[in-house]
Short mmCIF file of C-alpha atoms in Angstrom, two decimals:
data_model
loop_
_atom_site.label_atom_id
_atom_site.label_comp_id
_atom_site.label_asym_id
_atom_site.label_seq_id
_atom_site.Cartn_x
_atom_site.Cartn_y
_atom_site.Cartn_z
CA MET A 436 -83.66 -5.62 -170.59
CA THR A 437 -83.83 -1.85 -170.31
CA GLY A 438 -86.63 0.48 -171.33
CA ALA A 439 -84.82 1.25 -174.58
CA ASP A 440 -84.76 -2.48 -175.37
CA VAL A 441 -88.50 -2.78 -174.87
CA ALA A 442 -89.10 0.28 -177.05
CA PHE A 443 -86.83 -1.13 -179.74
CA TRP A 444 -88.50 -4.54 -179.86
CA ILE A 445 -91.96 -2.94 -179.98
CA CYS A 446 -91.34 0.00 -182.32
CA GLY A 447 -88.89 -1.78 -184.63
CA PRO A 448 -91.27 -4.49 -185.90
CA LEU A 449 -94.12 -1.97 -186.07
CA MET A 450 -91.92 0.29 -188.20
CA VAL A 451 -91.14 -2.59 -190.53
CA LEU A 452 -94.88 -3.33 -190.76
CA GLY A 453 -95.58 0.30 -191.63
CA GLY A 454 -92.90 0.23 -194.31
CA LEU A 455 -94.31 -2.98 -195.78
CA GLY A 456 -97.78 -1.40 -195.78
CA LEU A 457 -96.38 1.57 -197.68
CA VAL A 458 -95.07 -0.73 -200.40
CA LEU A 459 -97.88 -3.29 -200.50
CA PHE A 460 -101.14 -1.29 -200.21
CA ARG A 461 -102.69 -0.67 -203.61
CA LYS A 462 -104.45 2.54 -202.55
CA ALA A 463 -102.14 5.51 -202.17
CA VAL A 464 -103.99 6.87 -199.11
CA TYR A 465 -103.45 3.61 -197.22
CA SER A 466 -99.78 3.80 -198.19
CA ALA A 467 -99.57 7.33 -196.82
CA LEU A 468 -101.22 6.31 -193.56
CA SER A 469 -98.88 3.35 -193.05
CA MET A 470 -95.98 5.70 -193.77
CA ALA A 471 -97.25 8.05 -191.04
CA PHE A 472 -97.54 5.03 -188.72
CA ALA A 473 -93.92 4.04 -189.41
CA MET A 474 -92.79 7.61 -188.77
CA LEU A 475 -94.62 7.80 -185.44
CA ASN A 476 -92.91 4.59 -184.37
CA LEU A 477 -89.58 6.03 -185.44
CA ALA A 478 -90.30 9.09 -183.28
CA ALA A 479 -90.97 6.84 -180.29
CA LEU A 480 -87.72 5.03 -181.01
CA TYR A 481 -85.85 8.38 -181.08
CA LEU A 482 -87.30 9.20 -177.68
CA ALA A 483 -85.99 5.88 -176.36
CA LEU A 484 -82.58 6.47 -177.96
CA ASP A 485 -81.83 9.62 -175.92
CA ALA A 486 -82.90 11.94 -178.75
CA PRO A 487 -86.00 13.72 -177.37
CA PHE A 488 -85.48 16.76 -179.61
CA LEU A 489 -85.33 14.62 -182.76
CA GLY A 490 -88.38 12.69 -181.59
CA ALA A 491 -90.38 15.90 -181.32
CA VAL A 492 -89.05 17.20 -184.66
CA GLN A 493 -89.86 13.86 -186.28
CA ILE A 494 -93.50 14.12 -185.19
CA ILE A 495 -93.86 17.83 -186.00
CA VAL A 496 -91.97 17.96 -189.30
CA TYR A 497 -92.42 14.49 -190.75
CA THR A 498 -95.75 13.21 -189.46
CA GLY A 499 -97.29 16.64 -189.06
CA ALA A 500 -96.06 18.61 -192.04
CA ILE A 501 -94.62 16.31 -194.69
CA MET A 502 -97.19 13.52 -194.48
CA MET A 503 -100.07 16.01 -194.40
CA LEU A 504 -98.60 17.66 -197.50
CA PHE A 505 -98.55 14.23 -199.14
CA LEU A 506 -102.18 13.64 -198.17
CA PHE A 507 -103.20 17.05 -199.53
CA VAL A 508 -101.55 16.30 -202.88
CA LEU A 509 -103.17 12.83 -202.89
CA MET A 510 -106.57 14.48 -202.45
CA LEU A 511 -105.77 17.01 -205.20
CA VAL A 512 -104.73 14.43 -207.77
CA GLY A 513 -107.68 12.18 -206.94
CA VAL A 514 -107.76 9.15 -204.68
CA ASP A 515 -109.91 7.08 -207.02
CA THR A 516 -107.04 5.94 -209.24
CA PRO A 517 -105.46 2.77 -207.82
CA ASP A 518 -101.96 1.89 -208.95
CA SER A 519 -101.87 -0.28 -212.06
CA VAL A 520 -100.52 -3.78 -211.53
CA VAL A 521 -99.46 -4.30 -215.14
CA GLU A 522 -95.71 -4.71 -215.45
CA THR A 523 -94.33 -2.40 -218.11
CA LEU A 524 -90.96 -4.13 -218.01
CA ARG A 525 -91.26 -7.90 -217.96
CA GLY A 526 -89.81 -9.54 -214.86
CA GLN A 527 -89.10 -6.18 -213.25
CA ARG A 528 -90.93 -7.05 -210.06
CA VAL A 529 -89.04 -10.28 -209.42
CA LEU A 530 -85.72 -8.67 -210.33
CA SER A 531 -86.35 -5.72 -207.99
CA VAL A 532 -87.13 -8.02 -205.07
CA VAL A 533 -84.02 -10.10 -205.81
CA ALA A 534 -81.89 -6.95 -206.07
CA ALA A 535 -83.32 -5.61 -202.81
CA ALA A 536 -82.66 -8.91 -201.02
CA GLY A 537 -79.10 -8.79 -202.33
CA MET A 538 -78.67 -5.22 -201.13
CA LEU A 539 -80.04 -6.10 -197.68
CA ALA A 540 -77.68 -9.08 -197.42
CA LEU A 541 -74.78 -6.88 -198.53
CA ILE A 542 -75.52 -4.17 -195.96
CA ILE A 543 -76.12 -6.59 -193.11
CA LEU A 544 -73.03 -8.65 -193.92
CA GLY A 545 -71.07 -5.43 -194.25
CA ILE A 546 -72.08 -3.98 -190.90
CA GLY A 547 -72.46 -7.29 -189.07
CA GLY A 548 -69.93 -7.51 -186.30
CA SER A 549 -68.30 -4.21 -187.22
CA VAL A 550 -69.69 -2.41 -184.19
CA THR A 551 -69.15 -4.70 -181.24
CA ALA A 552 -68.48 -2.18 -178.45
CA ALA A 553 -71.36 -1.40 -176.14
CA PRO A 554 -72.96 2.03 -176.82
CA VAL A 555 -71.18 4.81 -174.95
CA GLY A 556 -74.47 6.55 -174.20
CA LEU A 557 -75.19 10.24 -174.29
CA GLN A 558 -75.11 11.04 -170.57
CA THR A 559 -71.80 12.94 -170.68
CA ALA A 560 -72.58 14.66 -174.01
CA ASN A 561 -76.00 15.74 -172.77
CA SER A 562 -74.81 16.90 -169.36
CA ALA A 563 -72.10 19.14 -170.89
CA TYR A 564 -74.67 21.87 -171.58
CA GLY A 565 -77.41 20.75 -169.24
CA GLY A 566 -79.58 18.68 -171.58
CA ASN A 567 -80.13 17.20 -175.03
CA VAL A 568 -81.78 20.29 -176.53
CA GLU A 569 -79.11 22.59 -175.07
CA GLY A 570 -76.33 20.34 -176.36
CA LEU A 571 -77.85 20.27 -179.87
CA ALA A 572 -78.29 24.06 -179.77
CA ALA A 573 -74.64 24.51 -178.82
CA LEU A 574 -73.62 22.39 -181.81
CA ILE A 575 -76.06 23.91 -184.32
CA PHE A 576 -75.24 27.49 -183.37
CA GLY A 577 -71.57 26.71 -182.82
CA ARG A 578 -69.75 24.24 -185.00
CA TYR A 579 -72.52 23.87 -187.61
CA VAL A 580 -73.74 27.47 -187.74
CA PHE A 581 -72.69 27.93 -191.38
CA ALA A 582 -74.63 24.82 -192.47
CA PHE A 583 -77.57 26.07 -190.43
CA GLU A 584 -77.52 29.42 -192.23
CA LEU A 585 -77.33 27.59 -195.55
CA THR A 586 -80.48 25.62 -194.71
CA SER A 587 -82.37 28.91 -194.38
CA ALA A 588 -81.33 29.78 -197.93
CA LEU A 589 -82.38 26.28 -199.00
CA LEU A 590 -85.82 26.62 -197.40
CA ILE A 591 -86.45 30.03 -198.99
CA THR A 592 -85.37 28.67 -202.39
CA ALA A 593 -87.67 25.68 -201.95
CA ALA A 594 -90.62 27.90 -201.02
CA VAL A 595 -90.07 30.17 -204.04
CA GLY A 596 -89.55 27.15 -206.28
CA ALA A 597 -92.79 25.55 -205.09
CA MET A 598 -94.68 28.79 -205.77
CA VAL A 599 -93.20 29.07 -209.28
CA LEU A 600 -94.01 25.43 -210.06
CA ALA A 601 -97.50 25.53 -208.59
CA HIS A 602 -98.42 28.73 -210.42
CA HIS A 603 -100.17 28.06 -213.69
CA ARG A 604 -101.29 30.34 -216.43
CA ARG A 605 -104.84 29.98 -217.71
CA VAL A 606 -104.95 28.31 -221.12
CA HIS A 607 -108.50 29.48 -221.87
CA ARG A 608 -110.21 32.66 -220.75
CA LYS A 609 -112.42 32.21 -217.68
CA LEU A 610 -116.08 32.08 -218.72
CA GLY A 611 -118.47 34.55 -217.12
CA GLN A 612 -121.92 33.79 -215.77
CA ALA A 613 -123.72 35.04 -218.90
CA GLU A 614 -121.57 32.88 -221.17
CA LEU A 615 -122.12 29.82 -218.97
CA ALA A 616 -125.91 30.40 -219.10
CA ASP A 617 -125.73 30.78 -222.88
CA ALA A 618 -123.78 27.52 -223.16
CA ARG A 619 -126.37 25.72 -221.00
CA MET A 620 -129.29 27.00 -223.10
CA LYS A 621 -127.43 26.10 -226.30
CA ALA A 622 -126.90 22.55 -225.00
CA TYR A 623 -130.61 22.39 -224.13
CA ALA A 624 -131.58 23.50 -227.63
CA GLU A 625 -129.23 21.08 -229.35
CA THR A 626 -129.23 17.92 -227.21
CA GLY A 627 -132.08 18.52 -224.78
CA ALA A 628 -129.77 18.46 -221.75
CA HIS A 629 -131.55 19.75 -218.67
CA PRO A 630 -130.47 23.39 -218.17
CA GLY A 631 -131.39 23.61 -214.49
CA SER A 632 -129.56 22.39 -211.43
CA LEU A 633 -128.86 18.69 -210.89
CA PRO A 634 -131.19 16.67 -208.63
CA ASN A 635 -130.07 16.42 -205.02
CA SER A 636 -129.14 13.16 -203.34
CA GLY A 637 -131.77 10.75 -202.10
CA VAL A 638 -133.50 11.25 -198.75
CA LEU A 639 -134.69 7.82 -197.62
CA ALA A 640 -136.00 6.71 -194.26
CA ARG A 641 -132.67 5.24 -193.19
CA HIS A 642 -130.14 7.09 -195.34
CA ASN A 643 -129.71 10.67 -196.45
CA SER A 644 -125.96 10.90 -197.12
CA ILE A 645 -124.64 12.32 -200.39
CA ALA A 646 -123.74 8.76 -201.38
CA THR A 647 -127.44 7.85 -201.60
CA PRO A 648 -128.80 8.25 -205.12
CA ALA A 649 -132.27 9.75 -205.51
CA LEU A 650 -135.06 7.43 -206.71
CA LEU A 651 -137.17 8.21 -209.75
CA PRO A 652 -140.98 7.58 -209.58
CA ASP A 653 -140.54 4.12 -211.14
CA GLY A 654 -138.08 3.05 -208.42
CA THR A 655 -134.90 3.27 -210.50
CA ILE A 656 -132.06 5.54 -209.43
CA ALA A 657 -131.35 8.98 -210.90
CA PRO A 658 -127.68 8.76 -211.96
CA GLU A 659 -127.11 12.53 -211.89
CA SER A 660 -128.05 12.74 -208.20
CA ILE A 661 -124.69 11.56 -206.89
CA SER A 662 -121.18 12.71 -207.64
CA PRO A 663 -119.47 10.70 -210.40
CA THR A 664 -116.42 10.40 -208.13
CA LEU A 665 -118.45 8.50 -205.53
CA ALA A 666 -120.06 6.32 -208.16
CA GLY A 667 -116.70 5.60 -209.79
CA ARG A 668 -115.23 4.56 -206.45
CA GLY A 669 -118.22 2.27 -205.81
CA ALA A 670 -119.06 4.18 -202.63
CA ASP A 671 -122.70 4.82 -203.56
CA VAL A 672 -125.45 3.25 -201.48
CA ASP A 673 -127.86 0.79 -203.11
CA ALA A 674 -130.94 2.99 -202.86
CA PRO A 675 -133.59 0.61 -204.38
CA ALA A 676 -132.58 -2.10 -201.86
CA LEU A 677 -132.90 0.40 -199.03
CA SER A 678 -136.32 1.56 -200.16
CA ASP A 679 -137.39 -2.12 -200.41
CA VAL A 680 -136.61 -2.56 -196.72
CA THR A 681 -138.65 0.52 -195.89
CA ALA A 682 -141.54 -0.65 -198.07
CA ARG A 683 -141.57 -4.08 -196.42
CA THR A 684 -141.62 -2.56 -192.94
CA PHE A 685 -144.38 -0.19 -194.04
CA ARG A 686 -146.48 -3.07 -195.41
CA ALA A 687 -146.02 -5.05 -192.18
CA VAL A 688 -147.13 -2.05 -190.11
CA GLU A 689 -150.19 -1.53 -192.34
CA ARG A 690 -151.17 -5.22 -192.01
CA VAL A 691 -151.05 -4.97 -188.21
CA VAL A 692 -153.22 -1.83 -188.35
CA GLU A 693 -155.74 -3.59 -190.64
CA GLU A 694 -155.90 -6.65 -188.35
CA GLU A 695 -156.51 -4.43 -185.35
CA GLU A 696 -159.33 -2.61 -187.16
CA GLN A 697 -161.05 -5.92 -187.97
CA MET B 1447 -80.58 -3.47 -177.97
CA THR B 1448 -77.07 -3.18 -179.35
CA THR B 1449 -75.99 -0.69 -181.98
CA GLU B 1450 -75.91 -3.56 -184.43
CA ASN B 1451 -79.63 -4.26 -183.93
CA LEU B 1452 -80.43 -0.64 -184.68
CA LEU B 1453 -78.26 -0.66 -187.79
CA ILE B 1454 -79.92 -3.85 -189.02
CA LEU B 1455 -83.35 -2.27 -188.45
CA ALA B 1456 -82.18 0.78 -190.42
CA ALA B 1457 -80.93 -1.50 -193.21
CA VAL B 1458 -84.27 -3.33 -193.35
CA ILE B 1459 -86.22 -0.05 -193.50
CA PHE B 1460 -83.86 1.28 -196.16
CA THR B 1461 -84.34 -1.85 -198.26
CA ILE B 1462 -88.13 -1.63 -197.95
CA GLY B 1463 -87.91 1.95 -199.19
CA ALA B 1464 -85.73 0.87 -202.11
CA VAL B 1465 -88.21 -1.87 -203.00
CA GLY B 1466 -91.00 0.73 -202.94
CA VAL B 1467 -89.10 3.00 -205.33
CA MET B 1468 -88.47 0.12 -207.71
CA LEU B 1469 -91.91 -1.50 -207.56
CA ARG B 1470 -94.49 1.26 -207.28
CA ARG B 1471 -95.52 3.19 -210.36
CA ASN B 1472 -97.44 5.91 -208.52
CA ALA B 1473 -95.02 8.84 -208.28
CA LEU B 1474 -96.39 9.84 -204.87
CA VAL B 1475 -95.84 6.40 -203.36
CA ALA B 1476 -92.36 6.18 -204.88
CA PHE B 1477 -91.62 9.57 -203.35
CA MET B 1478 -92.86 8.40 -199.95
CA SER B 1479 -90.53 5.40 -200.25
CA VAL B 1480 -87.64 7.84 -200.76
CA GLU B 1481 -88.70 9.53 -197.52
CA LEU B 1482 -88.63 6.13 -195.81
CA MET B 1483 -85.05 5.63 -197.00
CA LEU B 1484 -84.11 9.05 -195.59
CA ASN B 1485 -85.69 8.04 -192.28
CA ALA B 1486 -83.65 4.83 -192.22
CA ALA B 1487 -80.46 6.85 -192.70
CA ASN B 1488 -81.55 9.16 -189.87
CA LEU B 1489 -82.07 6.17 -187.59
CA ALA B 1490 -78.58 4.90 -188.38
CA MET B 1491 -77.11 8.31 -187.56
CA VAL B 1492 -78.96 8.50 -184.24
CA ALA B 1493 -77.75 4.98 -183.43
CA PHE B 1494 -74.16 6.02 -184.17
CA ALA B 1495 -74.57 9.12 -182.01
CA LEU B 1496 -75.62 6.87 -179.15
CA ALA B 1497 -72.78 4.43 -179.81
CA ARG B 1498 -70.09 7.11 -180.00
CA GLY B 1499 -71.40 9.30 -177.20
CA GLY B 1500 -71.51 12.50 -179.29
CA LEU B 1501 -74.36 14.68 -180.48
CA ASP B 1502 -73.02 15.29 -184.01
CA GLY B 1503 -75.04 12.40 -185.42
CA GLN B 1504 -78.25 13.92 -184.09
CA VAL B 1505 -77.35 17.29 -185.62
CA ALA B 1506 -76.77 15.59 -188.99
CA SER B 1507 -80.13 13.85 -188.62
CA PHE B 1508 -81.76 17.22 -187.93
CA PHE B 1509 -80.23 18.68 -191.09
CA VAL B 1510 -81.46 15.71 -193.09
CA MET B 1511 -85.00 16.44 -191.85
CA VAL B 1512 -84.71 20.09 -192.93
CA VAL B 1513 -83.45 19.11 -196.37
CA ALA B 1514 -86.21 16.49 -196.64
CA ALA B 1515 -88.85 19.13 -195.93
CA ALA B 1516 -87.47 21.37 -198.70
CA GLU B 1517 -87.19 18.40 -201.05
CA VAL B 1518 -90.78 17.32 -200.43
CA VAL B 1519 -92.12 20.80 -201.17
CA VAL B 1520 -90.36 21.02 -204.53
CA GLY B 1521 -90.93 17.36 -205.43
CA LEU B 1522 -94.64 17.50 -204.74
CA SER B 1523 -95.08 20.65 -206.79
CA ILE B 1524 -93.24 18.96 -209.66
CA ILE B 1525 -95.62 15.98 -209.37
CA MET B 1526 -98.57 18.41 -209.35
CA THR B 1527 -97.25 20.13 -212.49
CA ILE B 1528 -96.84 16.79 -214.27
CA PHE B 1529 -100.32 15.75 -213.14
CA ARG B 1530 -101.77 18.98 -214.51
CA THR B 1531 -100.38 18.38 -217.99
CA ARG B 1532 -100.65 14.57 -218.24
CA ARG B 1533 -103.62 13.88 -215.89
CA SER B 1534 -101.68 11.03 -214.28
CA THR B 1535 -99.28 10.48 -211.39
CA SER B 1536 -97.82 7.32 -212.88
CA VAL B 1537 -94.10 7.55 -213.41
CA ASP B 1538 -94.60 5.88 -216.79
CA ALA B 1539 -96.70 8.81 -218.02
CA ALA B 1540 -93.84 11.29 -217.99
CA SER B 1541 -92.02 9.88 -221.00
CA LEU B 1542 -91.69 12.97 -223.23
CA LEU B 1543 -87.88 12.92 -223.10
CA LYS B 1544 -87.73 9.27 -224.16
CA LEU B 1545 -86.29 8.52 -227.57
#
């Protein structure tokens, strides 16, 4: 049992777990995090497989850049929309799992027993140029230099393409401050909507986060005082219950004070 | 840890990615599953590099990572563009070309 074996039997199952989490979690952010977990384990596996350069690139490019890009886009499109579980094609889920099991069996039966020789190892290949990074550099800037130059063209094209796709033309003219104020006063005149700023979040004895709704004088919550995103996600704090706790404690303290005075 | 174990692990990861592409309706999660499949292929190539005693497999893996980075940038901006017009990242929402 070598170190690479230990790394394989630890990182391999963890990678599979991360992959399963990616598929099974309903919330897209959890999926992205389990994907990042699987990629970190893959990086550790690369380190154990005599590929230190790829391990570092895996962490920097995949976990660092690509997964963060995914998380940014997830935040942009809104994290409060869980995946729908309704099947649009009937029986698609069962059929996909069956097809995937068939594919797995096919691959494993295909490769099973085809590679029986013990791994040659990379000692000679790495020592030819004095190390793994030097050996890779010799290949990239030697035999594969044309492909390497082509990837630079690919990356520039991708950057320009992303800018073109992400650029969007305004459909309506941007409203100025005077027009916005006019619209607010018009709404006030027609529907009686409050033209001023919205109430701020509640400041209670034990909670003052933005998820705490403000309380009106009659003890009910003011719905405009928290962001609709938080309310829609169910992340808002139950403010009346919290103020009940405070009121009970306050009454108990007052009773003690009254007893002491008598 | 034989080469075969590594290849079987790569096959399992690849299959999980394929299941994700087929099952999940969220375009972002389906896209992440594609990335998982690319990673499985990378793992297989690194395993072959170790088995054959050459560095070419690692170079190929490196190129796959570069291409994946470019692909993610363009793919995510396409998803953003679709989201901007249809207010949804479900792959069922983009059905304008359907008969």
